[in-house]
Amino acid sequence: MAPHDAILGWDEDSNAEAYEAFTRAHPMYDATSRDLARRAHLRDASLVIDLCGGAGATARTILEALPAPARVVSVDNAAAMQRVGRRTLTDHRLSWITAPAERLADHVPAGSADAVVCNSAIWKTHTAAVFAAVAHILRPGGRFVFNIGGGFAGVRHPDEQSVRTRPSLKTLIRQIAVRDYGYTPPTASESPPKLPLDTVTRQLSEAGLTVVATEITAQHSTMAEKKAWLSIPVFAQPEGNFTHAQRMRILDAAYALVNADAPSVTSWLVVVAQRPRTTA
């Protein structure tokens, strides 16, 4: 089945509430949102699209960076996420569209957006279709800024490698699930990364967008934040036929084996693309 914004679990109220609570209690989304907003050059923007915007964590940051008259449109296919966002983020400059990212051009006029920002979620979409839709709605010179998790992009920041001296929380979760529940982990796959830079660059070019900057960045956190992240239902581990309560018991057992303040690092590939100012 084709990927889309509301993959299984995203459009559930319990997940949406837990996800939004995480974004307010922990710095990850605030830090990545600020980074993307800075790269999007929003000082003179009048319309910015928060693509796959969920409950509005990135929209909050974009609104802070925009001039007073500017507007933000948050687009996401998960109605549950947007219900939480509408309740917790009230700003007359922000509007919400419940739609797949691939259908962006059906809801935003051609050439009207100064920037499109997508934080952490481009992997869930048909990127070629999304890139074409973004190119359609960007004004000439407008920027498309997004990040891709290191695992999906096949990249790793040196800081991430430096902290991999002990088993990760995910590794411990699997070990405990094997020991206590007879869990059989999936066979390790040697398949290539889903969204390497060469694929992303090619698809952006085919859509009429030009890559103007890329960078591998590191998001620093702690095991305590990682535990909070893995407590969100859609991210809970391990895979397979477990209830959420079972996953949380396994998570608690794994977390008891680590130092809460131990560093955790996540790698990101950040991409800045632009619609050319003039056409040949």
PDB file of C-alpha atoms in Angstrom:
ATOM      1  CA  MET A   1       0.000   0.000   0.000  1.00  0.00           C
ATOM      2  CA  ALA A   2       1.217   3.503  -0.777  1.00  0.00           C
ATOM      3  CA  PRO A   3       2.519   5.499   2.156  1.00  0.00           C
ATOM      4  CA  HIS A   4       0.469   8.464   3.326  1.00  0.00           C
ATOM      5  CA  ASP A   5       0.463  10.944   6.180  1.00  0.00           C
ATOM      6  CA  ALA A   6      -1.951   9.098   8.500  1.00  0.00           C
ATOM      7  CA  ILE A   7      -0.201   5.748   8.762  1.00  0.00           C
ATOM      8  CA  LEU A   8      -1.646   3.302  11.237  1.00  0.00           C
ATOM      9  CA  GLY A   9      -1.844   4.838  14.698  1.00  0.00           C
ATOM     10  CA  TRP A  10      -1.383   8.497  13.833  1.00  0.00           C
ATOM     11  CA  ASP A  11      -5.103   9.201  13.604  1.00  0.00           C
ATOM     12  CA  GLU A  12      -5.889   7.867  17.073  1.00  0.00           C
ATOM     13  CA  ASP A  13      -6.765  10.274  19.889  1.00  0.00           C
ATOM     14  CA  SER A  14      -4.558   8.606  22.513  1.00  0.00           C
ATOM     15  CA  ASN A  15      -1.533   8.834  20.260  1.00  0.00           C
ATOM     16  CA  ALA A  16      -2.257  12.442  19.324  1.00  0.00           C
ATOM     17  CA  GLU A  17      -2.537  13.476  22.978  1.00  0.00           C
ATOM     18  CA  ALA A  18       0.693  11.696  23.934  1.00  0.00           C
ATOM     19  CA  TYR A  19       2.534  13.108  20.938  1.00  0.00           C
ATOM     20  CA  GLU A  20       1.477  16.691  21.636  1.00  0.00           C
ATOM     21  CA  ALA A  21       2.403  16.339  25.313  1.00  0.00           C
ATOM     22  CA  PHE A  22       5.866  15.132  24.311  1.00  0.00           C
ATOM     23  CA  THR A  23       6.454  18.124  22.037  1.00  0.00           C
ATOM     24  CA  ARG A  24       5.706  20.512  24.894  1.00  0.00           C
ATOM     25  CA  ALA A  25       7.673  18.671  27.590  1.00  0.00           C
ATOM     26  CA  HIS A  26      10.844  17.891  25.656  1.00  0.00           C
ATOM     27  CA  PRO A  27      13.116  20.035  23.455  1.00  0.00           C
ATOM     28  CA  MET A  28      13.455  17.838  20.353  1.00  0.00           C
ATOM     29  CA  TYR A  29      10.704  19.360  18.233  1.00  0.00           C
ATOM     30  CA  ASP A  30      11.413  22.871  19.400  1.00  0.00           C
ATOM     31  CA  ALA A  31      15.085  22.532  18.419  1.00  0.00           C
ATOM     32  CA  THR A  32      14.461  20.926  15.030  1.00  0.00           C
ATOM     33  CA  SER A  33      11.649  23.374  14.247  1.00  0.00           C
ATOM     34  CA  ARG A  34      13.839  26.371  15.028  1.00  0.00           C
ATOM     35  CA  ASP A  35      16.577  24.970  12.820  1.00  0.00           C
ATOM     36  CA  LEU A  36      14.228  24.508   9.868  1.00  0.00           C
ATOM     37  CA  ALA A  37      12.578  27.903  10.357  1.00  0.00           C
ATOM     38  CA  ARG A  38      15.987  29.595  10.351  1.00  0.00           C
ATOM     39  CA  ARG A  39      16.936  27.898   7.085  1.00  0.00           C
ATOM     40  CA  ALA A  40      13.602  28.816   5.478  1.00  0.00           C
ATOM     41  CA  HIS A  41      14.380  32.581   5.590  1.00  0.00           C
ATOM     42  CA  LEU A  42      10.974  33.607   6.925  1.00  0.00           C
ATOM     43  CA  ARG A  43      11.642  37.232   7.824  1.00  0.00           C
ATOM     44  CA  ASP A  44       9.694  38.614   4.843  1.00  0.00           C
ATOM     45  CA  ALA A  45       7.320  35.693   4.311  1.00  0.00           C
ATOM     46  CA  SER A  46       3.570  36.167   4.077  1.00  0.00           C
ATOM     47  CA  LEU A  47       2.425  32.536   3.711  1.00  0.00           C
ATOM     48  CA  VAL A  48       4.208  29.445   5.077  1.00  0.00           C
ATOM     49  CA  ILE A  49       3.009  25.844   4.823  1.00  0.00           C
ATOM     50  CA  ASP A  50       3.710  23.514   7.748  1.00  0.00           C
ATOM     51  CA  LEU A  51       3.609  20.208   5.875  1.00  0.00           C
ATOM     52  CA  CYS A  52       2.693  17.037   7.799  1.00  0.00           C
ATOM     53  CA  GLY A  53       2.291  19.461  10.689  1.00  0.00           C
ATOM     54  CA  GLY A  54       0.635  17.112  13.184  1.00  0.00           C
ATOM     55  CA  ALA A  55      -0.574  18.912  16.297  1.00  0.00           C
ATOM     56  CA  GLY A  56       1.291  22.104  15.485  1.00  0.00           C
ATOM     57  CA  ALA A  57       4.680  21.834  17.225  1.00  0.00           C
ATOM     58  CA  THR A  58       6.493  23.262  14.201  1.00  0.00           C
ATOM     59  CA  ALA A  59       3.734  25.757  13.452  1.00  0.00           C
ATOM     60  CA  ARG A  60       4.305  27.298  16.909  1.00  0.00           C
ATOM     61  CA  THR A  61       7.922  28.009  16.023  1.00  0.00           C
ATOM     62  CA  ILE A  62       7.117  29.271  12.542  1.00  0.00           C
ATOM     63  CA  LEU A  63       4.594  31.732  13.961  1.00  0.00           C
ATOM     64  CA  GLU A  64       7.262  33.106  16.294  1.00  0.00           C
ATOM     65  CA  ALA A  65       9.610  33.692  13.344  1.00  0.00           C
ATOM     66  CA  LEU A  66       7.100  35.357  11.019  1.00  0.00           C
ATOM     67  CA  PRO A  67       6.184  39.035  10.695  1.00  0.00           C
ATOM     68  CA  ALA A  68       2.852  39.892  12.304  1.00  0.00           C
ATOM     69  CA  PRO A  69       0.617  39.881   9.175  1.00  0.00           C
ATOM     70  CA  ALA A  70       1.924  36.538   7.861  1.00  0.00           C
ATOM     71  CA  ARG A  71      -0.091  33.309   7.868  1.00  0.00           C
ATOM     72  CA  VAL A  72       0.692  29.653   8.474  1.00  0.00           C
ATOM     73  CA  VAL A  73      -1.289  26.751   7.043  1.00  0.00           C
ATOM     74  CA  SER A  74      -0.742  23.392   8.745  1.00  0.00           C
ATOM     75  CA  VAL A  75      -1.466  20.416   6.500  1.00  0.00           C
ATOM     76  CA  ASP A  76      -1.791  16.878   7.875  1.00  0.00           C
ATOM     77  CA  ASN A  77      -3.858  13.814   7.047  1.00  0.00           C
ATOM     78  CA  ALA A  78      -4.473  12.803  10.688  1.00  0.00           C
ATOM     79  CA  ALA A  79      -7.621  14.504  11.976  1.00  0.00           C
ATOM     80  CA  ALA A  80      -6.863  13.413  15.552  1.00  0.00           C
ATOM     81  CA  MET A  81      -3.561  15.285  15.533  1.00  0.00           C
ATOM     82  CA  GLN A  82      -5.239  18.407  14.226  1.00  0.00           C
ATOM     83  CA  ARG A  83      -8.034  18.202  16.795  1.00  0.00           C
ATOM     84  CA  VAL A  84      -5.406  18.390  19.525  1.00  0.00           C
ATOM     85  CA  GLY A  85      -3.635  21.193  17.725  1.00  0.00           C
ATOM     86  CA  ARG A  86      -6.763  23.281  17.284  1.00  0.00           C
ATOM     87  CA  ARG A  87      -7.443  22.993  21.018  1.00  0.00           C
ATOM     88  CA  THR A  88      -3.932  23.737  22.261  1.00  0.00           C
ATOM     89  CA  LEU A  89      -2.663  26.213  19.681  1.00  0.00           C
ATOM     90  CA  THR A  90      -4.966  29.151  19.125  1.00  0.00           C
ATOM     91  CA  ASP A  91      -3.608  31.865  16.858  1.00  0.00           C
ATOM     92  CA  HIS A  92      -5.700  33.711  14.279  1.00  0.00           C
ATOM     93  CA  ARG A  93      -2.774  33.524  11.833  1.00  0.00           C
ATOM     94  CA  LEU A  94      -2.867  29.713  11.789  1.00  0.00           C
ATOM     95  CA  SER A  95      -5.307  27.600   9.778  1.00  0.00           C
ATOM     96  CA  TRP A  96      -5.596  23.848   9.388  1.00  0.00           C
ATOM     97  CA  ILE A  97      -6.161  21.623   6.359  1.00  0.00           C
ATOM     98  CA  THR A  98      -6.816  17.910   6.819  1.00  0.00           C
ATOM     99  CA  ALA A  99      -5.383  16.330   3.683  1.00  0.00           C
ATOM    100  CA  PRO A 100      -2.536  14.111   2.481  1.00  0.00           C
ATOM    101  CA  ALA A 101       0.721  15.902   1.729  1.00  0.00           C
ATOM    102  CA  GLU A 102       0.524  14.578  -1.827  1.00  0.00           C
ATOM    103  CA  ARG A 103      -2.684  16.621  -2.352  1.00  0.00           C
ATOM    104  CA  LEU A 104      -1.172  19.886  -1.163  1.00  0.00           C
ATOM    105  CA  ALA A 105      -1.688  21.589  -4.532  1.00  0.00           C
ATOM    106  CA  ASP A 106      -5.436  20.923  -4.310  1.00  0.00           C
ATOM    107  CA  HIS A 107      -5.706  23.184  -1.277  1.00  0.00           C
ATOM    108  CA  VAL A 108      -3.087  25.920  -1.711  1.00  0.00           C
ATOM    109  CA  PRO A 109      -3.067  28.256  -4.737  1.00  0.00           C
ATOM    110  CA  ALA A 110      -0.235  27.915  -7.227  1.00  0.00           C
ATOM    111  CA  GLY A 111       2.748  30.171  -6.575  1.00  0.00           C
ATOM    112  CA  SER A 112       1.336  31.522  -3.304  1.00  0.00           C
ATOM    113  CA  ALA A 113       3.636  30.115  -0.609  1.00  0.00           C
ATOM    114  CA  ASP A 114       6.888  31.754   0.421  1.00  0.00           C
ATOM    115  CA  ALA A 115       8.111  28.595   2.148  1.00  0.00           C
ATOM    116  CA  VAL A 116       7.155  25.015   2.919  1.00  0.00           C
ATOM    117  CA  VAL A 117       8.579  23.407   6.067  1.00  0.00           C
ATOM    118  CA  CYS A 118       8.325  19.703   6.911  1.00  0.00           C
ATOM    119  CA  ASN A 119       9.741  18.511  10.231  1.00  0.00           C
ATOM    120  CA  SER A 120      10.546  14.812  10.728  1.00  0.00           C
ATOM    121  CA  ALA A 121       7.752  13.435   8.534  1.00  0.00           C
ATOM    122  CA  ILE A 122       8.736  13.481   4.857  1.00  0.00           C
ATOM    123  CA  TRP A 123       9.567   9.760   5.097  1.00  0.00           C
ATOM    124  CA  LYS A 124       5.858   8.967   5.491  1.00  0.00           C
ATOM    125  CA  THR A 125       4.946  10.370   2.084  1.00  0.00           C
ATOM    126  CA  HIS A 126       5.323   9.635  -1.597  1.00  0.00           C
ATOM    127  CA  THR A 127       8.194  12.061  -1.895  1.00  0.00           C
ATOM    128  CA  ALA A 128       8.135  12.452  -5.677  1.00  0.00           C
ATOM    129  CA  ALA A 129       4.454  13.443  -5.595  1.00  0.00           C
ATOM    130  CA  VAL A 130       4.971  15.724  -2.603  1.00  0.00           C
ATOM    131  CA  PHE A 131       7.935  17.475  -4.203  1.00  0.00           C
ATOM    132  CA  ALA A 132       5.879  18.146  -7.333  1.00  0.00           C
ATOM    133  CA  ALA A 133       3.027  19.577  -5.238  1.00  0.00           C
ATOM    134  CA  VAL A 134       5.437  21.775  -3.273  1.00  0.00           C
ATOM    135  CA  ALA A 135       6.998  23.103  -6.481  1.00  0.00           C
ATOM    136  CA  HIS A 136       3.513  23.980  -7.740  1.00  0.00           C
ATOM    137  CA  ILE A 137       2.522  26.075  -4.727  1.00  0.00           C
ATOM    138  CA  LEU A 138       5.869  27.810  -4.051  1.00  0.00           C
ATOM    139  CA  ARG A 139       6.458  31.255  -5.456  1.00  0.00           C
ATOM    140  CA  PRO A 140       9.634  31.755  -7.548  1.00  0.00           C
ATOM    141  CA  GLY A 141      12.500  31.917  -5.055  1.00  0.00           C
ATOM    142  CA  GLY A 142      10.438  30.194  -2.354  1.00  0.00           C
ATOM    143  CA  ARG A 143      12.142  27.632  -0.126  1.00  0.00           C
ATOM    144  CA  PHE A 144      11.286  24.043   0.781  1.00  0.00           C
ATOM    145  CA  VAL A 145      13.070  22.977   3.973  1.00  0.00           C
ATOM    146  CA  PHE A 146      12.796  19.507   5.494  1.00  0.00           C
ATOM    147  CA  ASN A 147      14.750  16.939   7.460  1.00  0.00           C
ATOM    148  CA  ILE A 148      15.103  13.179   7.125  1.00  0.00           C
ATOM    149  CA  GLY A 149      15.993  10.855   9.986  1.00  0.00           C
ATOM    150  CA  GLY A 150      19.500   9.475   9.690  1.00  0.00           C
ATOM    151  CA  GLY A 151      18.278   5.894   9.332  1.00  0.00           C
ATOM    152  CA  PHE A 152      16.035   6.775   6.381  1.00  0.00           C
ATOM    153  CA  ALA A 153      18.754   8.888   4.748  1.00  0.00           C
ATOM    154  CA  GLY A 154      21.587   6.459   5.448  1.00  0.00           C
ATOM    155  CA  VAL A 155      23.687   9.049   7.304  1.00  0.00           C
ATOM    156  CA  ARG A 156      25.162   9.282  10.775  1.00  0.00           C
ATOM    157  CA  HIS A 157      26.604  12.343  12.484  1.00  0.00           C
ATOM    158  CA  PRO A 158      29.974  11.756  14.225  1.00  0.00           C
ATOM    159  CA  ASP A 159      28.364  12.697  17.550  1.00  0.00           C
ATOM    160  CA  GLU A 160      25.977   9.748  17.232  1.00  0.00           C
ATOM    161  CA  GLN A 161      28.832   7.322  16.698  1.00  0.00           C
ATOM    162  CA  SER A 162      30.691   8.687  19.728  1.00  0.00           C
ATOM    163  CA  VAL A 163      27.887   7.751  22.177  1.00  0.00           C
ATOM    164  CA  ARG A 164      27.349   4.217  20.859  1.00  0.00           C
ATOM    165  CA  THR A 165      29.478   2.563  23.516  1.00  0.00           C
ATOM    166  CA  ARG A 166      26.568   0.834  25.286  1.00  0.00           C
ATOM    167  CA  PRO A 167      23.382  -0.883  24.107  1.00  0.00           C
ATOM    168  CA  SER A 168      20.689   1.536  23.012  1.00  0.00           C
ATOM    169  CA  LEU A 169      17.304   1.624  24.715  1.00  0.00           C
ATOM    170  CA  LYS A 170      15.778  -0.066  21.643  1.00  0.00           C
ATOM    171  CA  THR A 171      18.367  -2.844  21.814  1.00  0.00           C
ATOM    172  CA  LEU A 172      17.618  -3.441  25.491  1.00  0.00           C
ATOM    173  CA  ILE A 173      13.881  -3.483  24.743  1.00  0.00           C
ATOM    174  CA  ARG A 174      14.352  -6.244  22.204  1.00  0.00           C
ATOM    175  CA  GLN A 175      16.594  -8.227  24.535  1.00  0.00           C
ATOM    176  CA  ILE A 176      14.015  -8.100  27.339  1.00  0.00           C
ATOM    177  CA  ALA A 177      11.179  -8.973  24.956  1.00  0.00           C
ATOM    178  CA  VAL A 178      13.147 -12.026  23.810  1.00  0.00           C
ATOM    179  CA  ARG A 179      13.924 -13.078  27.392  1.00  0.00           C
ATOM    180  CA  ASP A 180      10.536 -12.484  28.982  1.00  0.00           C
ATOM    181  CA  TYR A 181       8.049 -12.877  26.123  1.00  0.00           C
ATOM    182  CA  GLY A 182       9.705 -15.303  23.705  1.00  0.00           C
ATOM    183  CA  TYR A 183       9.884 -12.520  21.139  1.00  0.00           C
ATOM    184  CA  THR A 184      11.553 -13.220  17.798  1.00  0.00           C
ATOM    185  CA  PRO A 185      13.059 -10.031  16.370  1.00  0.00           C
ATOM    186  CA  PRO A 186      12.716  -9.448  12.644  1.00  0.00           C
ATOM    187  CA  THR A 187      15.672 -10.532  10.560  1.00  0.00           C
ATOM    188  CA  ALA A 188      18.102  -7.720  10.023  1.00  0.00           C
ATOM    189  CA  SER A 189      17.682  -6.307   6.534  1.00  0.00           C
ATOM    190  CA  GLU A 190      20.472  -5.201   4.272  1.00  0.00           C
ATOM    191  CA  SER A 191      18.145  -3.076   2.169  1.00  0.00           C
ATOM    192  CA  PRO A 192      19.449   0.369   1.223  1.00  0.00           C
ATOM    193  CA  PRO A 193      18.179   3.499   2.986  1.00  0.00           C
ATOM    194  CA  LYS A 194      14.769   4.685   1.824  1.00  0.00           C
ATOM    195  CA  LEU A 195      15.680   8.330   1.175  1.00  0.00           C
ATOM    196  CA  PRO A 196      19.385   8.812   0.448  1.00  0.00           C
ATOM    197  CA  LEU A 197      20.455  12.255  -0.703  1.00  0.00           C
ATOM    198  CA  ASP A 198      20.954  11.224  -4.324  1.00  0.00           C
ATOM    199  CA  THR A 199      17.349   9.997  -4.537  1.00  0.00           C
ATOM    200  CA  VAL A 200      16.026  13.131  -2.851  1.00  0.00           C
ATOM    201  CA  THR A 201      18.100  15.399  -5.109  1.00  0.00           C
ATOM    202  CA  ARG A 202      16.916  13.593  -8.242  1.00  0.00           C
ATOM    203  CA  GLN A 203      13.255  13.766  -7.233  1.00  0.00           C
ATOM    204  CA  LEU A 204      13.518  17.438  -6.310  1.00  0.00           C
ATOM    205  CA  SER A 205      15.135  18.194  -9.670  1.00  0.00           C
ATOM    206  CA  GLU A 206      12.418  16.280 -11.526  1.00  0.00           C
ATOM    207  CA  ALA A 207       9.852  18.399  -9.674  1.00  0.00           C
ATOM    208  CA  GLY A 208      11.574  21.616 -10.750  1.00  0.00           C
ATOM    209  CA  LEU A 209      13.269  22.400  -7.440  1.00  0.00           C
ATOM    210  CA  THR A 210      16.973  23.023  -6.864  1.00  0.00           C
ATOM    211  CA  VAL A 211      18.893  21.841  -3.810  1.00  0.00           C
ATOM    212  CA  VAL A 212      20.722  24.856  -2.380  1.00  0.00           C
ATOM    213  CA  ALA A 213      22.056  23.370   0.877  1.00  0.00           C
ATOM    214  CA  THR A 214      22.330  20.098   2.782  1.00  0.00           C
ATOM    215  CA  GLU A 215      23.758  19.286   6.193  1.00  0.00           C
ATOM    216  CA  ILE A 216      23.986  16.301   8.511  1.00  0.00           C
ATOM    217  CA  THR A 217      23.041  17.530  11.970  1.00  0.00           C
ATOM    218  CA  ALA A 218      22.896  15.959  15.434  1.00  0.00           C
ATOM    219  CA  GLN A 219      20.031  16.270  17.898  1.00  0.00           C
ATOM    220  CA  HIS A 220      21.321  15.778  21.447  1.00  0.00           C
ATOM    221  CA  SER A 221      19.023  14.433  24.142  1.00  0.00           C
ATOM    222  CA  THR A 222      19.041  12.027  27.082  1.00  0.00           C
ATOM    223  CA  MET A 223      17.800   8.536  27.793  1.00  0.00           C
ATOM    224  CA  ALA A 224      14.961  10.129  29.770  1.00  0.00           C
ATOM    225  CA  GLU A 225      13.762  11.950  26.647  1.00  0.00           C
ATOM    226  CA  LYS A 226      14.212   8.796  24.569  1.00  0.00           C
ATOM    227  CA  LYS A 227      12.010   6.894  27.041  1.00  0.00           C
ATOM    228  CA  ALA A 228       9.334   9.573  26.749  1.00  0.00           C
ATOM    229  CA  TRP A 229       9.519   9.293  22.964  1.00  0.00           C
ATOM    230  CA  LEU A 230       9.138   5.505  23.059  1.00  0.00           C
ATOM    231  CA  SER A 231       6.114   5.905  25.356  1.00  0.00           C
ATOM    232  CA  ILE A 232       4.121   7.476  22.501  1.00  0.00           C
ATOM    233  CA  PRO A 233       1.931   4.637  21.192  1.00  0.00           C
ATOM    234  CA  VAL A 234       2.930   4.946  17.536  1.00  0.00           C
ATOM    235  CA  PHE A 235       6.640   4.740  18.430  1.00  0.00           C
ATOM    236  CA  ALA A 236       6.415   2.105  21.176  1.00  0.00           C
ATOM    237  CA  GLN A 237       8.630  -0.964  20.819  1.00  0.00           C
ATOM    238  CA  PRO A 238       9.059  -3.800  20.095  1.00  0.00           C
ATOM    239  CA  GLU A 239       7.260  -4.508  16.847  1.00  0.00           C
ATOM    240  CA  GLY A 240       4.842  -7.390  16.746  1.00  0.00           C
ATOM    241  CA  ASN A 241       1.788  -8.589  18.624  1.00  0.00           C
ATOM    242  CA  PHE A 242       2.153  -6.732  21.925  1.00  0.00           C
ATOM    243  CA  THR A 243      -0.365  -4.598  23.782  1.00  0.00           C
ATOM    244  CA  HIS A 244       0.654  -1.065  24.647  1.00  0.00           C
ATOM    245  CA  ALA A 245       0.687  -2.022  28.326  1.00  0.00           C
ATOM    246  CA  GLN A 246       3.131  -4.849  27.604  1.00  0.00           C
ATOM    247  CA  ARG A 247       5.351  -2.515  25.615  1.00  0.00           C
ATOM    248  CA  MET A 248       5.389  -0.052  28.489  1.00  0.00           C
ATOM    249  CA  ARG A 249       6.390  -2.782  30.959  1.00  0.00           C
ATOM    250  CA  ILE A 250       9.217  -3.812  28.660  1.00  0.00           C
ATOM    251  CA  LEU A 251      10.256  -0.186  28.269  1.00  0.00           C
ATOM    252  CA  ASP A 252      10.329   0.308  32.049  1.00  0.00           C
ATOM    253  CA  ALA A 253      12.506  -2.785  32.460  1.00  0.00           C
ATOM    254  CA  ALA A 254      14.911  -1.597  29.763  1.00  0.00           C
ATOM    255  CA  TYR A 255      15.046   1.918  31.162  1.00  0.00           C
ATOM    256  CA  ALA A 256      16.002   0.553  34.588  1.00  0.00           C
ATOM    257  CA  LEU A 257      19.247  -0.652  32.995  1.00  0.00           C
ATOM    258  CA  VAL A 258      20.385   2.760  31.735  1.00  0.00           C
ATOM    259  CA  ASN A 259      21.408   6.072  33.200  1.00  0.00           C
ATOM    260  CA  ALA A 260      18.565   8.561  32.719  1.00  0.00           C
ATOM    261  CA  ASP A 261      21.054  11.367  32.049  1.00  0.00           C
ATOM    262  CA  ALA A 262      23.171   9.358  29.597  1.00  0.00           C
ATOM    263  CA  PRO A 263      23.472  11.153  26.253  1.00  0.00           C
ATOM    264  CA  SER A 264      21.452  10.094  23.238  1.00  0.00           C
ATOM    265  CA  VAL A 265      22.061  11.474  19.757  1.00  0.00           C
ATOM    266  CA  THR A 266      19.836  11.387  16.685  1.00  0.00           C
ATOM    267  CA  SER A 267      21.215  12.184  13.240  1.00  0.00           C
ATOM    268  CA  TRP A 268      19.298  14.175  10.622  1.00  0.00           C
ATOM    269  CA  LEU A 269      19.867  15.028   6.998  1.00  0.00           C
ATOM    270  CA  VAL A 270      18.578  18.574   6.500  1.00  0.00           C
ATOM    271  CA  VAL A 271      17.723  19.645   2.950  1.00  0.00           C
ATOM    272  CA  VAL A 272      17.025  23.147   1.642  1.00  0.00           C
ATOM    273  CA  ALA A 273      15.541  23.343  -1.855  1.00  0.00           C
ATOM    274  CA  GLN A 274      14.287  26.319  -3.813  1.00  0.00           C
ATOM    275  CA  ARG A 275      11.999  27.040  -6.723  1.00  0.00           C
ATOM    276  CA  PRO A 276      14.123  28.919  -9.290  1.00  0.00           C
ATOM    277  CA  ARG A 277      13.418  32.640  -9.525  1.00  0.00           C
ATOM    278  CA  THR A 278      13.271  32.493 -13.291  1.00  0.00           C
ATOM    279  CA  THR A 279      12.541  29.712 -15.763  1.00  0.00           C
ATOM    280  CA  ALA A 280      14.585  28.960 -18.845  1.00  0.00           C
TER     281      ALA A 280
END
